[in-house]
Coordinates of C-alpha atoms and ligand atoms in Angstrom, one line a residue:
X1 CA 1.7 -34.0 17.9
X2 CA 4.1 -31.9 19.9
X3 CA 7.5 -31.1 18.3
X4 CA 10.5 -31.9 19.9
X5 CA 14.2 -30.6 19.6
X6 CA 15.7 -29.2 16.6
X7 CA 11.9 -29.6 14.8
X8 CA 10.7 -26.9 17.6
X9 CA 13.6 -24.2 16.3
X10 CA 12.0 -25.0 12.5
X11 CA 9.1 -24.0 13.2
X12 CA 8.9 -20.0 12.8
X13 CA 5.9 -19.7 14.5
X14 CA 7.0 -22.2 17.4
X15 CA 10.7 -20.8 17.7
X16 CA 12.1 -18.1 20.3
X17 CA 15.5 -18.9 20.0
X18 CA 17.8 -18.6 22.6
X19 CA 15.0 -17.1 24.8
X20 CA 13.3 -20.5 25.8
X21 CA 13.3 -20.8 29.6
X22 CA 15.2 -23.5 31.1
X23 CA 11.8 -25.4 31.7
X24 CA 10.4 -25.0 28.2
X25 CA 14.2 -26.8 27.3
X26 CA 13.6 -29.5 29.6
X27 CA 10.2 -29.8 28.2
X28 CA 10.7 -29.8 24.5
X29 CA 14.4 -31.1 24.8
X30 CA 16.1 -28.1 23.7
X31 CA 19.0 -28.8 26.1
X32 CA 22.4 -29.0 24.0
X33 CA 20.6 -27.6 21.1
X34 CA 20.5 -24.1 22.0
X35 CA 23.4 -22.2 23.7
X36 CA 23.0 -22.2 27.6
X37 CA 22.3 -18.7 28.1
X38 CA 18.6 -17.6 28.0
X39 CA 18.5 -14.2 26.3
X40 CA 15.2 -12.0 26.8
X41 CA 13.1 -10.8 23.4
X42 CA 14.4 -7.3 23.9
X43 CA 17.5 -8.5 24.0
X44 CA 17.2 -10.5 20.7
X45 CA 15.7 -7.8 19.0
X46 CA 18.8 -5.5 19.5
X47 CA 20.9 -8.5 18.6
X48 CA 18.5 -8.9 15.2
X49 CA 18.9 -5.4 14.8
X50 CA 22.3 -4.8 15.3
X51 CA 23.1 -8.0 12.4
X52 CA 20.6 -6.4 9.8
X53 CA 22.5 -2.7 10.0
X54 CA 25.5 -4.8 9.5
X55 CA 24.5 -6.0 6.6
X56 CA 25.9 -3.5 3.8
X57 CA 23.6 -3.0 1.0
X58 CA 19.8 -2.7 1.4
X59 CA 18.7 -6.2 -0.6
X60 CA 21.3 -8.0 1.8
X61 CA 19.2 -6.3 4.6
X62 CA 15.8 -7.6 2.8
X63 CA 17.5 -10.6 2.5
X64 CA 18.4 -10.5 6.5
X65 CA 14.9 -9.5 7.7
X66 CA 13.3 -12.6 4.9
X67 CA 15.4 -15.2 6.7
X68 CA 14.5 -13.9 10.0
X69 CA 10.7 -14.0 9.5
X70 CA 11.1 -17.9 8.3
X71 CA 12.9 -18.3 11.3
X72 CA 11.7 -16.7 14.3
X73 CA 7.9 -15.0 13.5
X74 CA 7.4 -12.9 16.1
X75 CA 10.8 -11.3 16.7
X76 CA 10.3 -10.9 13.1
X77 CA 7.4 -8.6 13.6
X78 CA 8.5 -7.3 17.2
X79 CA 11.6 -5.2 15.4
X80 CA 8.9 -4.3 12.4
X81 CA 6.6 -2.9 15.3
X82 CA 9.7 -1.3 17.2
X83 CA 11.7 0.1 14.7
X84 CA 8.5 1.0 11.6
X85 CA 10.7 3.7 10.2
X86 CA 13.8 2.5 9.8
X87 CA 12.4 -0.8 8.1
X88 CA 9.6 0.1 6.5
X89 CA 11.5 1.4 3.8
X90 CA 13.3 -2.0 3.3
X91 CA 10.1 -4.4 3.9
X92 CA 8.7 -2.6 1.7
X93 CA 8.9 0.6 -1.0
X94 CA 11.8 1.0 -2.3
X95 CA 13.7 -1.9 -1.4
X96 CA 10.9 -4.5 -2.1
X97 CA 11.1 -3.1 -5.5
X98 CA 14.7 -4.5 -5.9
X99 CA 13.7 -7.6 -4.4
X100 CA 11.1 -8.3 -7.1
X101 CA 13.0 -7.6 -9.6
X102 CA 16.1 -9.9 -8.2
X103 CA 13.9 -12.7 -6.6
X104 CA 14.7 -15.6 -8.4
X105 CA 18.5 -14.8 -7.7
X106 CA 18.0 -14.1 -4.0
X107 CA 15.0 -16.8 -3.4
X108 CA 16.1 -19.8 -0.9
X109 CA 12.5 -20.5 0.4
X110 CA 9.5 -20.6 -0.6
X111 CA 6.8 -18.2 0.7
X112 CA 3.3 -17.0 -0.2
X113 CA 1.3 -19.2 -2.9
X114 CA 1.4 -19.4 -6.6
X115 CA -1.9 -20.0 -9.1
X116 CA -1.5 -20.6 -12.6
X117 CA -3.6 -21.2 -15.5
X118 CA -3.0 -24.8 -15.1
X119 CA -4.9 -25.0 -11.8
X120 CA -8.0 -24.0 -14.1
X121 CA -11.1 -25.9 -13.5
X122 CA -9.0 -26.6 -10.2
X123 CA -8.0 -23.6 -8.3
X124 CA -10.5 -24.0 -5.3
X125 CA -9.1 -27.5 -4.8
X126 CA -5.8 -25.8 -5.2
X127 CA -6.2 -23.8 -2.6
X128 CA -6.6 -26.2 -0.3
X129 CA -3.4 -26.8 -0.1
X130 CA -2.5 -23.9 1.7
X131 CA -1.6 -24.8 5.3
X132 CA -4.0 -22.7 7.3
X133 CA -7.9 -23.1 7.4
X134 CA -8.8 -19.1 8.4
X135 CA -8.0 -17.1 5.9
X136 CA -8.7 -13.4 6.4
X137 CA -6.5 -11.2 4.8
X138 CA -5.4 -12.1 1.1
X139 CA -3.3 -10.0 -1.2
X140 CA -3.1 -10.6 -4.6
X141 CA -1.0 -9.6 -7.7
X142 CA -0.8 -10.6 -11.3
X143 CA 2.8 -9.2 -11.2
X144 CA 1.6 -6.9 -14.6
X145 CA 2.5 -3.5 -12.7
X146 CA 4.9 -3.8 -9.9
X147 CA 5.7 -1.0 -8.4
X148 CA 6.6 1.7 -10.9
X149 CA 8.5 -1.1 -12.2
X150 CA 6.4 -2.4 -15.2
X151 CA 6.1 -6.7 -15.3
X152 CA 8.1 -8.6 -13.3
X153 CA 5.9 -11.6 -13.7
X154 CA 6.2 -14.1 -10.8
X155 CA 9.0 -12.0 -9.1
X156 CA 6.2 -9.6 -8.0
X157 CA 5.5 -12.0 -4.9
X158 CA 7.5 -10.1 -2.9
X159 CA 4.8 -7.5 -3.3
X160 CA 2.3 -9.4 -1.5
X161 CA 4.5 -10.5 1.1
X162 CA 5.6 -6.9 2.0
X163 CA 2.3 -5.8 2.4
X164 CA 0.9 -8.4 4.4
X165 CA 3.7 -7.7 6.9
X166 CA 2.7 -4.0 7.1
X167 CA -1.2 -5.7 7.8
X168 CA 0.8 -7.7 10.9
X169 CA 3.1 -5.1 12.0
X170 CA 0.9 -1.8 11.7
X171 CA -2.7 -3.4 12.1
X172 CA -2.0 -6.0 14.6
X173 CA -3.0 -9.0 12.2
X174 CA -2.1 -11.9 12.6
X175 CA 0.3 -13.4 10.2
X176 CA -1.2 -16.8 10.4
X177 CA -4.6 -15.6 8.5
X178 CA -2.8 -13.8 6.3
X179 CA -2.1 -15.3 2.6
X180 CA 0.1 -13.5 -0.2
X181 CA -1.2 -14.9 -3.9
X182 CA 0.7 -14.4 -7.1
X183 CA -1.5 -15.2 -10.4
X184 CA 1.1 -16.1 -12.5
X185 CA -0.6 -15.5 -15.9
X186 CA 2.5 -15.2 -17.9
X187 CA 4.9 -12.0 -18.6
X188 CA 5.8 -9.8 -21.4
X189 CA 9.0 -9.3 -19.7
X190 CA 11.5 -10.3 -22.2
X191 CA 14.5 -10.9 -19.9
X192 CA 12.4 -13.5 -17.8
X193 CA 11.3 -14.7 -20.4
X194 CA 14.7 -16.1 -21.7
X195 CA 16.0 -16.4 -18.1
X196 CA 17.1 -19.8 -17.2
X197 CA 16.7 -19.0 -13.6
X198 CA 13.3 -17.3 -13.8
X199 CA 10.6 -19.1 -11.3
X200 CA 7.5 -18.4 -13.2
X201 CA 5.8 -19.7 -16.0
X202 CA 7.9 -18.2 -19.3
X203 CA 5.0 -17.9 -21.5
X204 CA 2.9 -14.3 -22.6
X205 CA 0.7 -13.1 -20.4
X206 CA -3.0 -14.3 -20.7
X207 CA -5.5 -11.9 -21.7
X208 CA -8.8 -11.4 -22.9
X209 CA -11.5 -13.5 -22.0
X210 CA -9.0 -16.3 -21.0
X211 CA -7.7 -14.1 -18.1
X212 CA -11.3 -13.2 -17.2
X213 CA -12.6 -16.8 -17.2
X214 CA -9.6 -17.5 -15.0
X215 CA -9.9 -14.5 -12.4
X216 CA -13.9 -15.5 -11.9
X217 CA -12.6 -18.9 -11.2
X218 CA -10.0 -17.5 -8.6
X219 CA -12.5 -15.3 -6.8
X220 CA -15.3 -17.8 -6.7
X221 CA -13.2 -20.3 -5.4
X222 CA -11.8 -17.6 -3.0
X223 CA -15.2 -17.3 -1.4
X224 CA -16.1 -20.3 -1.0
X225 CA -12.9 -21.6 0.7
X226 CA -11.7 -18.3 2.3
X227 CA -15.8 -16.7 2.7
X228 CA -14.4 -14.8 5.9
X229 CA -11.5 -13.2 4.1
X230 CA -10.5 -9.6 2.5
X231 CA -9.1 -9.9 -0.7
X232 CA -7.2 -6.9 -1.6
X233 CA -5.7 -6.4 -5.3
X234 CA -1.9 -5.1 -5.7
X235 CA -0.2 -4.0 -8.8
X236 CA -2.6 -5.0 -11.6
X237 CA -1.7 -2.7 -14.7
X238 CA -4.4 -0.2 -14.6
X239 CA -6.9 -1.3 -17.5
X240 CA -7.5 -4.7 -15.5
X241 CA -6.9 -2.9 -12.3
X242 CA -9.8 -0.7 -13.0
X243 CA -12.1 -3.1 -14.7
X244 CA -11.4 -6.1 -12.1
X245 CA -12.3 -3.5 -9.0
X246 CA -15.9 -2.6 -10.9
X247 CA -16.1 -6.3 -11.6
X248 CA -15.8 -7.3 -8.1
X249 CA -16.6 -4.4 -5.4
X250 CA -19.8 -5.3 -4.5
X251 CA -19.6 -8.8 -4.7
X252 CA -17.3 -9.6 -2.3
X253 CA -15.2 -7.7 0.7
X254 CA -12.5 -6.4 -1.7
X255 CA -10.9 -3.0 -2.4
X256 CA -7.7 -2.5 -4.9
X257 CA -5.2 -0.2 -2.9
X258 CA -3.0 1.4 -5.9
X259 CA -6.6 3.0 -6.6
X260 CA -8.6 3.4 -3.3
X261 CA -5.9 3.3 -0.5
X262 CA -4.0 5.6 -2.7
X263 CA -7.0 7.8 -3.2
X264 CA -7.6 8.2 1.0
X265 CA -4.2 8.7 1.8
X266 CA -3.7 11.5 -0.8
X267 CA -7.7 12.9 0.2
X268 CA -6.5 13.0 3.8
X269 CA -3.5 14.7 3.0
X270 CA -5.6 17.0 1.1
X271 CA -7.8 17.4 4.5
X272 CA -5.2 18.1 6.3
X273 CA -3.5 20.9 3.9
X274 CA -6.9 23.0 4.8
X275 CA -5.3 23.4 7.9
X276 CA -2.8 25.5 6.5
X277 CA -4.5 27.0 3.0
X278 CA -7.7 27.7 5.3
X279 CA -9.6 27.4 2.3
X280 CA -12.2 24.0 2.0
X281 CA -11.3 21.6 -0.5
X282 CA -14.6 22.5 -2.4
X283 CA -13.3 26.2 -3.0
X284 CA -10.2 25.1 -4.5
X285 CA -9.2 23.8 -8.0
X286 CA -6.8 20.2 -8.4
X287 CA -4.5 19.8 -11.5
X288 CA -3.3 16.2 -11.4
X289 CA -0.7 15.6 -13.9
X290 CA -0.8 11.9 -14.9
X291 CA -4.2 10.2 -15.4
X292 CA -3.8 6.8 -14.6
X293 CA -5.1 4.4 -11.5
X294 CA -3.3 6.8 -8.6
X295 CA -4.8 10.2 -10.2
X296 CA -7.9 8.8 -11.4
X297 CA -8.5 7.1 -7.7
X298 CA -7.8 10.1 -5.6
X299 CA -10.2 12.3 -8.1
X300 CA -13.2 9.8 -8.0
X301 CA -12.6 9.6 -4.3
X302 CA -12.1 13.3 -3.9
X303 CA -15.3 14.2 -6.0
X304 CA -16.9 12.7 -2.8
X305 CA -15.0 14.6 -0.7
X306 CA -16.5 17.9 -2.6
X307 CA -19.6 16.2 -3.0
X308 CA -20.2 15.9 1.1
X309 CA -19.0 19.8 1.8
X310 CA -22.4 20.4 -0.8
X311 CA -21.1 20.3 -3.7
X312 CA -22.9 18.5 -7.0
X313 CA -21.2 15.9 -8.5
X314 CA -20.9 17.8 -11.8
X315 CA -19.7 21.1 -9.7
X316 CA -16.9 18.3 -8.0
X317 CA -15.8 16.9 -11.4
X318 CA -15.8 20.6 -12.9
X319 CA -13.2 21.7 -10.1
X320 CA -10.5 18.6 -11.1
X321 CA -8.7 19.0 -14.1
X322 CA -5.7 16.2 -15.6
X323 CA -2.9 16.1 -17.9
X324 CA -1.6 13.1 -20.1
X325 CA 0.7 12.7 -22.5
X326 CA -1.7 14.7 -24.8
X327 CA -1.6 17.7 -22.6
X328 CA -5.2 18.5 -21.0
X329 CA -7.6 15.9 -21.4
X330 CA -10.6 16.7 -23.1
X331 CA -13.7 15.4 -25.0
X332 CA -12.1 15.5 -28.4
X333 CA -10.1 12.3 -27.1
X334 CA -13.2 10.6 -25.6
X335 CA -12.9 7.5 -28.2
X336 CA -9.6 6.9 -26.0
X337 CA -10.0 7.7 -22.9
X338 CA -10.8 4.8 -20.3
X339 CA -14.3 4.8 -18.3
X340 CA -12.4 6.0 -15.2
X341 CA -10.7 8.8 -16.7
X342 CA -14.0 9.9 -19.2
X343 CA -15.9 11.5 -16.4
X344 CA -13.4 13.7 -16.0
X345 CA -12.7 14.9 -19.7
X346 CA -12.9 18.7 -20.1
X347 CA -15.2 20.6 -22.5
X348 CA -12.3 23.3 -23.3
X349 CA -9.8 23.5 -26.1
X350 CA -6.8 21.1 -26.1
X351 CA -3.8 22.7 -23.9
X352 CA -0.1 21.9 -22.9
X353 CA 0.3 21.3 -19.2
X354 CA 1.6 24.8 -19.1
X355 CA -0.9 26.4 -20.6
X356 CA -3.4 24.4 -18.8
X357 CA -1.8 25.4 -15.5
X358 CA -1.9 29.4 -16.4
X359 CA -5.4 28.8 -17.9
X360 CA -6.7 27.0 -14.5
X361 CA -4.5 28.5 -12.1
X362 CA -5.5 25.7 -9.6
X363 CA -4.9 25.4 -6.1
X364 CA -3.3 21.8 -5.8
X365 CA -1.0 20.5 -8.2
X366 CA -0.6 16.1 -7.9
X367 CA 1.8 14.6 -9.9
X368 CA 1.2 10.8 -10.3
X369 CA 3.1 10.1 -13.7
X370 CA 6.2 8.2 -12.9
X371 CA 8.0 11.3 -14.7
X372 CA 10.6 13.0 -12.5
X373 CA 11.2 16.4 -12.7
X374 CA 8.0 17.8 -14.7
X375 CA 7.3 20.0 -11.8
X376 CA 10.2 22.0 -13.0
X377 CA 11.3 25.7 -11.3
X378 CA 8.4 27.9 -13.4
X379 CA 5.6 25.4 -12.4
X380 CA 6.6 25.9 -8.8
X381 CA 7.7 29.2 -9.2
X382 CA 3.7 30.2 -10.9
X383 CA 2.2 28.2 -8.0
X384 CA 4.1 30.4 -5.5
X385 CA 3.0 33.1 -7.3
X386 CA -0.7 33.0 -7.5
X387 CA -1.1 31.6 -4.3
X388 CA -0.2 31.8 -0.3
X389 CA 0.5 28.4 0.7
X390 CA 0.8 26.5 -2.7
X391 CA -0.4 22.6 -2.5
X392 CA 2.5 20.8 -4.5
X393 CA 1.7 16.6 -4.3
X394 CA 4.7 15.1 -5.9
X395 CA 3.8 11.2 -5.4
X396 CA 5.5 9.2 -8.0
X397 CA 7.5 6.3 -6.4
X398 CA 10.5 5.6 -6.3
X399 CA 12.0 8.4 -5.1
X400 CA 14.1 8.8 -8.7
X401 CA 10.9 9.7 -10.3
X402 CA 9.5 12.1 -8.3
X403 CA 7.5 15.2 -10.1
X404 CA 9.5 17.3 -8.2
X405 CA 12.1 17.0 -4.7
X406 CA 11.2 18.6 -1.6
X407 CA 13.7 20.5 -1.6
X408 CA 12.7 21.9 -5.3
X409 CA 8.7 22.5 -3.9
X410 CA 10.3 24.5 -0.5
X411 CA 13.0 26.4 -2.2
X412 CA 11.4 27.9 -5.0
X413 CA 8.3 28.8 -3.0
X414 CA 10.0 30.5 0.0
X415 CA 9.3 27.8 2.1
X416 CA 5.8 28.6 1.6
X417 CA 4.5 25.3 -0.8
X418 CA 2.3 22.9 1.2
X419 CA 4.1 19.7 0.3
X420 CA 4.0 15.8 0.0
X421 CA 5.6 12.7 -1.3
X422 CA 5.0 9.0 -2.7
X423 CA 8.4 8.4 -1.1
X424 CA 10.2 9.7 1.9
X425 CA 12.3 12.9 1.8
X426 CA 14.4 14.0 4.7
X427 CA 14.1 17.2 6.6
X428 CA 14.6 20.7 4.6
X429 CA 15.9 23.7 5.6
X430 CA 14.8 27.0 4.9
X431 CA 14.6 30.3 5.7
X432 CA 15.9 29.2 9.2
X433 CA 12.8 27.0 9.4
X434 CA 12.9 23.3 9.5
X435 CA 10.0 21.8 7.2
X436 CA 9.7 18.0 7.4
X437 CA 8.0 16.7 4.2
X438 CA 5.3 13.9 5.0
X439 CA 5.3 10.6 2.9
X440 CA 1.9 9.9 1.5
X441 CA 2.5 6.1 2.4
X442 CA -0.6 3.9 1.5
X443 CA 0.5 2.3 4.7
X444 CA -1.3 4.8 6.8
X445 CA -4.3 3.8 5.5
X446 CA -4.5 -0.2 4.2
X447 CA -3.9 -1.9 7.6
X448 CA -6.7 0.0 9.4
X449 CA -9.2 0.3 6.4
X450 CA -8.8 -3.9 6.2
X451 CA -8.9 -4.1 10.0
X452 CA -11.7 -2.1 10.7
X453 CA -13.9 -4.0 7.5
X454 CA -13.1 -7.4 8.8
X455 CA -13.6 -6.7 12.6
X456 CA -16.5 -4.3 11.7
X457 CA -17.9 -7.5 9.5
X458 CA -18.4 -5.2 6.7
X459 CA -20.1 -6.9 4.0
X460 CA -18.2 -4.6 1.2
X461 CA -15.6 -1.7 1.1
X462 CA -17.7 1.7 0.2
X463 CA -16.8 5.1 -0.8
X464 CA -18.0 6.5 2.3
X465 CA -15.5 4.0 4.8
X466 CA -12.7 5.1 2.3
X467 CA -13.5 8.7 3.0
X468 CA -14.1 8.1 6.6
X469 CA -10.2 6.5 6.9
X470 CA -9.1 9.3 5.2
X471 CA -10.7 11.6 7.3
X472 CA -9.7 10.0 10.2
X473 CA -6.1 9.8 9.2
X474 CA -6.1 13.5 8.8
X475 CA -7.2 14.2 12.3
X476 CA -4.3 12.1 13.3
X477 CA -1.6 14.7 12.5
X478 CA -0.6 17.5 15.7
X479 CA -0.8 20.9 14.8
X480 CA 3.2 20.8 15.8
X481 CA 3.4 18.6 12.7
X482 CA 1.1 20.8 10.6
X483 CA 3.5 23.8 11.4
X484 CA 6.5 22.3 10.5
X485 CA 4.8 21.3 6.8
X486 CA 4.3 17.5 7.8
X487 CA 0.5 16.6 6.4
X488 CA 0.8 13.1 7.8
X489 CA 1.9 11.8 11.8
X490 CA 4.9 10.1 12.6
X491 CA 5.2 6.2 10.5
X492 CA 6.1 5.3 14.4
X493 CA 3.0 6.0 15.2
X494 CA 0.9 3.9 12.4
X495 CA -0.3 1.4 15.3
X496 CA -2.7 3.6 17.2
X497 CA -3.7 5.2 13.7
X498 CA -4.5 2.2 11.9
X499 CA -6.5 1.4 15.0
X500 CA -8.5 4.6 15.1
X501 CA -8.7 4.2 11.2
X502 CA -10.6 0.5 12.2
X503 CA -13.1 1.9 14.7
X504 CA -14.0 4.5 12.8
X505 CA -14.5 2.6 9.5
X506 CA -16.3 -0.6 11.2
X507 CA -18.2 2.7 13.1
X508 CA -19.0 3.8 9.2
X509 CA -19.9 0.4 7.9
X510 CA -22.6 0.2 11.2
X511 CA -23.9 3.0 10.4
X512 CA -24.1 2.4 6.5
X513 CA -26.0 -0.7 7.4
X514 CA -24.0 -2.8 5.1
X515 CA -22.5 -5.5 7.4
X516 CA -23.0 -9.1 8.9
X517 CA -23.9 -8.2 12.4
X518 CA -24.0 -5.7 14.9
X519 CA -21.4 -4.1 16.7
X520 CA -20.6 -5.1 20.3
X521 CA -20.9 -2.1 22.7
X522 CA -17.4 -2.8 23.6
X523 CA -16.0 -2.8 20.0
X524 CA -13.0 -1.0 20.5
X525 CA -11.7 -2.3 23.4
X526 CA -12.6 -5.8 22.2
X527 CA -10.3 -5.1 18.8
X528 CA -7.3 -3.4 21.2
X529 CA -7.0 -7.1 22.8
X530 CA -7.5 -9.1 19.9
X531 CA -4.6 -7.7 17.7
X532 CA -1.4 -9.6 17.1
X533 CA 1.2 -8.5 19.2
X534 CA 3.6 -10.6 19.1
X535 CA 5.5 -11.7 22.5
X536 CA 7.0 -14.5 24.3
Ligands
NAD1 P1 -0.5 4.6 -14.5 O1 0.9 4.4 -15.6 O2 -1.6 4.1 -14.5 O3 -1.1 6.6 -14.9 C1 0.8 7.3 -15.2 C2 -0.1 8.5 -16.0 O4 0.8 9.3 -16.5 C3 -0.5 8.2 -17.5 O5 -1.9 8.8 -17.3 C4 0.6 8.8 -18.3 O6 -0.8 8.9 -19.8 C5 0.8 9.6 -17.8 N1 2.3 10.3 -17.7 C6 3.3 9.5 -17.5 N2 4.1 10.5 -18.2 C7 3.6 11.8 -18.4 C8 4.1 13.2 -19.1 N3 5.6 13.0 -19.4 N4 3.6 13.7 -19.6 C9 2.2 13.8 -19.3 N5 1.5 12.3 -18.6 C10 2.0 11.6 -18.5 O7 0.5 4.9 -13.0 P2 -0.3 4.6 -11.8 O8 -0.6 3.5 -11.2 O9 -1.0 5.9 -11.7 O10 1.3 5.0 -10.7 C11 1.7 6.6 -11.6 C12 2.6 6.8 -9.7 O11 2.2 6.7 -8.9 C13 3.4 5.7 -9.8 O12 4.9 6.3 -10.0 C14 3.7 5.2 -8.3 O13 4.9 4.7 -7.6 C15 2.8 6.4 -8.0 N6 2.0 6.0 -6.9 C16 1.7 6.7 -6.0 C17 1.2 6.4 -4.6 C18 1.5 7.3 -3.3 O14 2.2 8.1 -3.3 N7 1.0 6.6 -2.2 C19 0.3 5.2 -4.2 C20 0.0 5.0 -6.2 C21 0.9 5.1 -7.0

């Protein structure tokens, strides 16, 4: 049935607002329903941008953009593509964090898909309620560890929605093929449990065997209903994140962005840092402050990267040191370490972070602890005293949680530090030079990785594909950017970066032979032609 009149305007996929041509207005019964002037998409982009900027707070801008997405999908994505640098922090971290915290209060219209333990036994038929048949990309969370904000329960829906928006804008995935899913298994957030406006299940989280069985049914239902889809796990609490990845990574096309996407983006930054330090990664020692899913994910991939440079697995592990709340992670505490951390436990005396720093004398210091300010002046000056170009990554998000600021890293090393962060920092002026700190944003990796895995017909996401994505990202940084201290390319180039990563990942999957079909000869051309490019 062809929609007409206001019904057309209510369909975000069809709606062009004031850009409907006279011919379309005649055909669709839109005369009189729209103001007479016919706008171009460029004019609409300018108008939407000006309106967005007029909103006084970031959360208001987020609400404005969400409404635009639900009103005119093509215009929303055009805006996001053309103004990625400005809009990404609104559509994703940090503003999406606030949007999740206030999700129930700002709720206007549903988006995404909710599955709860009440659906057990019927999950596959519930999935059939999603209006699209050809789903290729699912981002799923259970809301237990939303960014650095903890358990936000069903309010975490903002995360899959935001990540999928980035897939469409940064890697040209068709929004029609995307499905954000919230597995609402309850919450331990006491505020939400007694908030009358909370929109999720007001009951304690499902745990243990019941949780595992619920997830298992969900995974089997996805495989059956959407057999061509890639599943991205997002913001699960670390024990579940690690367990689900181990359990399912060989069973279906899936990955965990907090573990593997973070790992690839960090390893890309480390590869790029060697252009400054002039030292092979395999000649360096790495000290991680924080031993959670982010830093052990980085460690696991880094070990593979070091093996590619010729080290044995054990030699590679020997170069990585972890600090948790008890200090250096050693074998003395083996009983209390998770399976992801155990391989990195050292046969050394227990010691504090400061003692480890002085004992190990690392080339690279990586913070992923969520504890701000732990890279003190003393720590950074020590790194500067033992290396000409000390590598310091402060990856904790949001900005307020960073282990040090860009100003600290450059200021306390006379501008010699090679710095990257999880959240964006502005440029730093030091000794007459301008330093442009790079942001190790996962959005550099996951859209291209997912696109390449999907189009390349990969059966699973392997470590080799992750390393390939990291190496490709590192090659996208120019000498000029490196000279300014930036280890990542400008966000405005992210669509091209994603395509390069996608092609490299698809070719790697092909080389490994773990694919459903061979790549066509003109793969890259076909991929580029198939990218979602919102226009009228
Ligand atoms: P997590 O809770 O799994 O791990 C945190 C780790 O830090 C734990 O091992 C904990 O023991 C340790 N820790 C915390 N405070 C400490 C202290 N004072 N002393 C010693 N150890 C301490 O969290 P996660 O998922 O690994 O994320 C950690 C941080 O990394 C978050 O802030 C997150 O935003 C950030 N992150 C950044 C990126 C990125 O930059 N691309 C990606 C993912 C996560």
